[in-house]
Amino acid sequence: MRPGEQLPPLEIPVTRTLIVAGALASRDYQDVHHDAELAREKGSPDIFMNILTTNGLVGRYITDHFGPTAELRRVAIRLGAPNYPGDTMVLTGTVEEIAGETATVRVVGENGIGRHVTGTVTVTLPSDASDASGPSDTAGPSDPASPSEGGPA
């Protein structure tokens, strides 16, 4: 990884379900995020995505690229054009700076109307990913998801 490196784009279909689920998950009950009729009464052509959903998608974009051991240290975003249902947001990123195990990535999210989100994400990466302990691919007797074999019931 080096400054100037481009992350592969991530296309996210903007569906009504994504918009409403994101608003509910972040406890944002403002009607413009779930009620199309009330959104239109307030001057919007439809419901639109809230900033917390966008923030989560930006974080996902970074961790999908850098892996499960990446730690988000700072996410600073600014919204622009709304994300309406039926559109697609395309996230792109460029590594701006690297300092030791920490990288700063500039992220941009574009949709059919323009630039939905811009910002920077500071992420810390382990110096040796092979030392990171992640979930095991095999279940064993101590794994609560595996069936008990021959033990007391």
mmCIF file of C-alpha atoms in Angstrom:
data_model
loop_
_atom_site.group_PDB
_atom_site.id
_atom_site.type_symbol
_atom_site.label_atom_id
_atom_site.label_comp_id
_atom_site.label_asym_id
_atom_site.label_seq_id
_atom_site.Cartn_x
_atom_site.Cartn_y
_atom_site.Cartn_z
ATOM 1 C CA MET A 1 0.000 0.000 0.000
ATOM 2 C CA ARG A 2 1.285 3.439 -0.895
ATOM 3 C CA PRO A 3 -0.044 6.991 -1.256
ATOM 4 C CA GLY A 4 -1.991 7.391 -4.478
ATOM 5 C CA GLU A 5 -3.154 3.767 -4.504
ATOM 6 C CA GLN A 6 -6.756 3.459 -5.693
ATOM 7 C CA LEU A 7 -9.182 1.158 -3.910
ATOM 8 C CA PRO A 8 -11.529 -0.806 -6.179
ATOM 9 C CA PRO A 9 -14.980 0.765 -6.491
ATOM 10 C CA LEU A 10 -17.933 -0.622 -4.542
ATOM 11 C CA GLU A 11 -21.400 -0.344 -6.103
ATOM 12 C CA ILE A 12 -24.247 -0.180 -3.600
ATOM 13 C CA PRO A 13 -27.824 -0.389 -4.898
ATOM 14 C CA VAL A 14 -29.879 2.188 -3.007
ATOM 15 C CA THR A 15 -33.127 0.418 -2.203
ATOM 16 C CA ARG A 16 -36.089 1.471 -0.078
ATOM 17 C CA THR A 17 -35.244 -1.406 2.238
ATOM 18 C CA LEU A 18 -31.649 -0.189 2.698
ATOM 19 C CA ILE A 19 -32.807 3.371 3.404
ATOM 20 C CA VAL A 20 -35.524 2.376 5.892
ATOM 21 C CA ALA A 21 -33.450 -0.361 7.574
ATOM 22 C CA GLY A 22 -30.501 2.011 7.979
ATOM 23 C CA ALA A 23 -32.708 4.679 9.515
ATOM 24 C CA LEU A 24 -34.321 2.205 11.907
ATOM 25 C CA ALA A 25 -30.996 0.610 12.877
ATOM 26 C CA SER A 26 -29.614 4.033 13.764
ATOM 27 C CA ARG A 27 -32.845 5.038 15.544
ATOM 28 C CA ASP A 28 -33.448 7.893 13.129
ATOM 29 C CA TYR A 29 -37.229 8.013 12.979
ATOM 30 C CA GLN A 30 -37.506 11.188 10.901
ATOM 31 C CA ASP A 31 -40.287 10.655 8.391
ATOM 32 C CA VAL A 32 -38.150 11.691 5.391
ATOM 33 C CA HIS A 33 -36.278 8.376 5.791
ATOM 34 C CA HIS A 34 -39.330 6.065 5.696
ATOM 35 C CA ASP A 35 -42.522 7.853 4.552
ATOM 36 C CA ALA A 36 -42.495 8.870 0.878
ATOM 37 C CA GLU A 37 -45.689 10.916 1.121
ATOM 38 C CA LEU A 38 -44.449 12.997 4.062
ATOM 39 C CA ALA A 39 -41.027 13.353 2.401
ATOM 40 C CA ARG A 40 -42.769 14.815 -0.675
ATOM 41 C CA GLU A 41 -44.792 17.181 1.525
ATOM 42 C CA LYS A 42 -41.455 18.456 2.869
ATOM 43 C CA GLY A 43 -40.129 19.089 -0.654
ATOM 44 C CA SER A 44 -38.184 15.878 -1.344
ATOM 45 C CA PRO A 45 -39.102 13.743 -4.357
ATOM 46 C CA ASP A 46 -38.876 10.586 -2.200
ATOM 47 C CA ILE A 47 -37.391 9.186 1.008
ATOM 48 C CA PHE A 48 -33.602 9.494 1.255
ATOM 49 C CA MET A 49 -30.706 7.873 3.093
ATOM 50 C CA ASN A 50 -29.609 9.274 6.442
ATOM 51 C CA ILE A 51 -26.026 10.229 7.299
ATOM 52 C CA LEU A 52 -25.556 7.367 9.768
ATOM 53 C CA THR A 53 -26.299 4.780 7.067
ATOM 54 C CA THR A 54 -23.860 6.511 4.738
ATOM 55 C CA ASN A 55 -21.267 6.584 7.529
ATOM 56 C CA GLY A 56 -21.694 2.839 8.050
ATOM 57 C CA LEU A 57 -21.382 2.113 4.331
ATOM 58 C CA VAL A 58 -18.174 4.159 4.146
ATOM 59 C CA GLY A 59 -16.786 2.166 7.084
ATOM 60 C CA ARG A 60 -17.806 -1.085 5.409
ATOM 61 C CA TYR A 61 -16.053 -0.011 2.206
ATOM 62 C CA ILE A 62 -12.782 0.488 4.074
ATOM 63 C CA THR A 63 -12.969 -2.699 6.166
ATOM 64 C CA ASP A 64 -14.025 -4.778 3.144
ATOM 65 C CA HIS A 65 -10.836 -3.606 1.425
ATOM 66 C CA PHE A 66 -8.366 -3.794 4.322
ATOM 67 C CA GLY A 67 -9.826 -6.851 6.041
ATOM 68 C CA PRO A 68 -11.351 -7.797 9.379
ATOM 69 C CA THR A 69 -8.330 -6.753 11.447
ATOM 70 C CA ALA A 70 -8.467 -3.156 10.206
ATOM 71 C CA GLU A 71 -9.535 -0.665 12.889
ATOM 72 C CA LEU A 72 -11.379 2.490 11.928
ATOM 73 C CA ARG A 73 -9.863 5.356 13.923
ATOM 74 C CA ARG A 74 -11.663 8.314 12.377
ATOM 75 C CA VAL A 75 -14.440 8.717 9.821
ATOM 76 C CA ALA A 76 -15.075 12.309 8.725
ATOM 77 C CA ILE A 77 -17.700 12.679 6.001
ATOM 78 C CA ARG A 78 -19.830 15.370 4.420
ATOM 79 C CA LEU A 79 -23.057 14.719 2.547
ATOM 80 C CA GLY A 80 -23.992 16.236 -0.790
ATOM 81 C CA ALA A 81 -26.600 14.932 -3.257
ATOM 82 C CA PRO A 82 -29.210 12.728 -1.548
ATOM 83 C CA ASN A 83 -29.343 8.950 -2.072
ATOM 84 C CA TYR A 84 -32.847 8.161 -3.326
ATOM 85 C CA PRO A 85 -34.324 4.679 -3.876
ATOM 86 C CA GLY A 86 -33.606 3.171 -7.281
ATOM 87 C CA ASP A 87 -30.187 4.797 -7.613
ATOM 88 C CA THR A 88 -26.743 3.258 -7.161
ATOM 89 C CA MET A 89 -23.990 4.760 -5.036
ATOM 90 C CA VAL A 90 -20.452 4.000 -6.167
ATOM 91 C CA LEU A 91 -17.789 4.377 -3.484
ATOM 92 C CA THR A 92 -14.182 4.967 -4.516
ATOM 93 C CA GLY A 93 -11.111 5.589 -2.420
ATOM 94 C CA THR A 94 -7.548 6.804 -2.677
ATOM 95 C CA VAL A 95 -4.817 6.282 -0.100
ATOM 96 C CA GLU A 96 -3.635 9.777 0.814
ATOM 97 C CA GLU A 97 -1.090 9.152 3.543
ATOM 98 C CA ILE A 98 0.613 6.320 5.408
ATOM 99 C CA ALA A 99 2.251 6.744 8.810
ATOM 100 C CA GLY A 100 3.467 3.479 10.312
ATOM 101 C CA GLU A 101 0.451 1.169 10.627
ATOM 102 C CA THR A 102 -2.044 3.980 9.966
ATOM 103 C CA ALA A 103 -3.444 4.990 6.582
ATOM 104 C CA THR A 104 -5.653 7.906 5.617
ATOM 105 C CA VAL A 105 -8.013 7.201 2.730
ATOM 106 C CA ARG A 106 -10.033 9.803 0.828
ATOM 107 C CA VAL A 107 -13.476 8.378 0.026
ATOM 108 C CA VAL A 108 -16.005 9.650 -2.510
ATOM 109 C CA GLY A 109 -19.506 8.276 -3.116
ATOM 110 C CA GLU A 110 -21.252 9.223 -6.352
ATOM 111 C CA ASN A 111 -24.836 8.567 -7.393
ATOM 112 C CA GLY A 112 -26.950 9.456 -10.430
ATOM 113 C CA ILE A 113 -27.407 13.063 -9.287
ATOM 114 C CA GLY A 114 -23.855 13.794 -8.199
ATOM 115 C CA ARG A 115 -21.550 13.454 -5.260
ATOM 116 C CA HIS A 116 -23.389 11.946 -2.275
ATOM 117 C CA VAL A 117 -20.496 11.750 0.190
ATOM 118 C CA THR A 118 -16.910 12.937 0.489
ATOM 119 C CA GLY A 119 -14.528 12.479 3.351
ATOM 120 C CA THR A 120 -11.533 10.796 4.862
ATOM 121 C CA VAL A 121 -11.134 7.639 6.883
ATOM 122 C CA THR A 122 -8.167 6.953 9.133
ATOM 123 C CA VAL A 123 -7.590 3.238 9.540
ATOM 124 C CA THR A 124 -4.983 1.281 11.508
ATOM 125 C CA LEU A 125 -3.725 -1.940 9.996
ATOM 126 C CA PRO A 126 -1.833 -4.619 11.906
ATOM 127 C CA SER A 127 1.840 -4.753 10.956
ATOM 128 C CA ASP A 128 1.632 -8.522 10.489
ATOM 129 C CA ALA A 129 -1.808 -9.802 9.526
ATOM 130 C CA SER A 130 -0.668 -13.385 10.089
ATOM 131 C CA ASP A 131 -0.446 -12.674 13.838
ATOM 132 C CA ALA A 132 -4.066 -11.541 13.966
ATOM 133 C CA SER A 133 -6.384 -14.112 15.440
ATOM 134 C CA GLY A 134 -9.659 -14.314 13.576
ATOM 135 C CA PRO A 135 -12.540 -16.735 13.596
ATOM 136 C CA SER A 136 -11.651 -20.330 12.896
ATOM 137 C CA ASP A 137 -12.889 -22.001 9.729
ATOM 138 C CA THR A 138 -13.495 -25.270 11.589
ATOM 139 C CA ALA A 139 -15.794 -25.891 14.515
ATOM 140 C CA GLY A 140 -14.492 -27.861 17.454
ATOM 141 C CA PRO A 141 -15.906 -29.210 20.703
ATOM 142 C CA SER A 142 -15.274 -25.900 22.509
ATOM 143 C CA ASP A 143 -17.146 -24.007 19.792
ATOM 144 C CA PRO A 144 -20.724 -23.336 20.977
ATOM 145 C CA ALA A 145 -21.911 -23.656 17.365
ATOM 146 C CA SER A 146 -20.649 -27.240 17.078
ATOM 147 C CA PRO A 147 -22.667 -30.194 18.295
ATOM 148 C CA SER A 148 -21.495 -31.790 21.514
ATOM 149 C CA GLU A 149 -19.856 -35.166 21.040
ATOM 150 C CA GLY A 150 -20.119 -37.678 23.844
ATOM 151 C CA GLY A 151 -20.304 -35.097 26.632
ATOM 152 C CA PRO A 152 -22.954 -34.810 29.323
ATOM 153 C CA ALA A 153 -26.326 -33.649 28.077
#
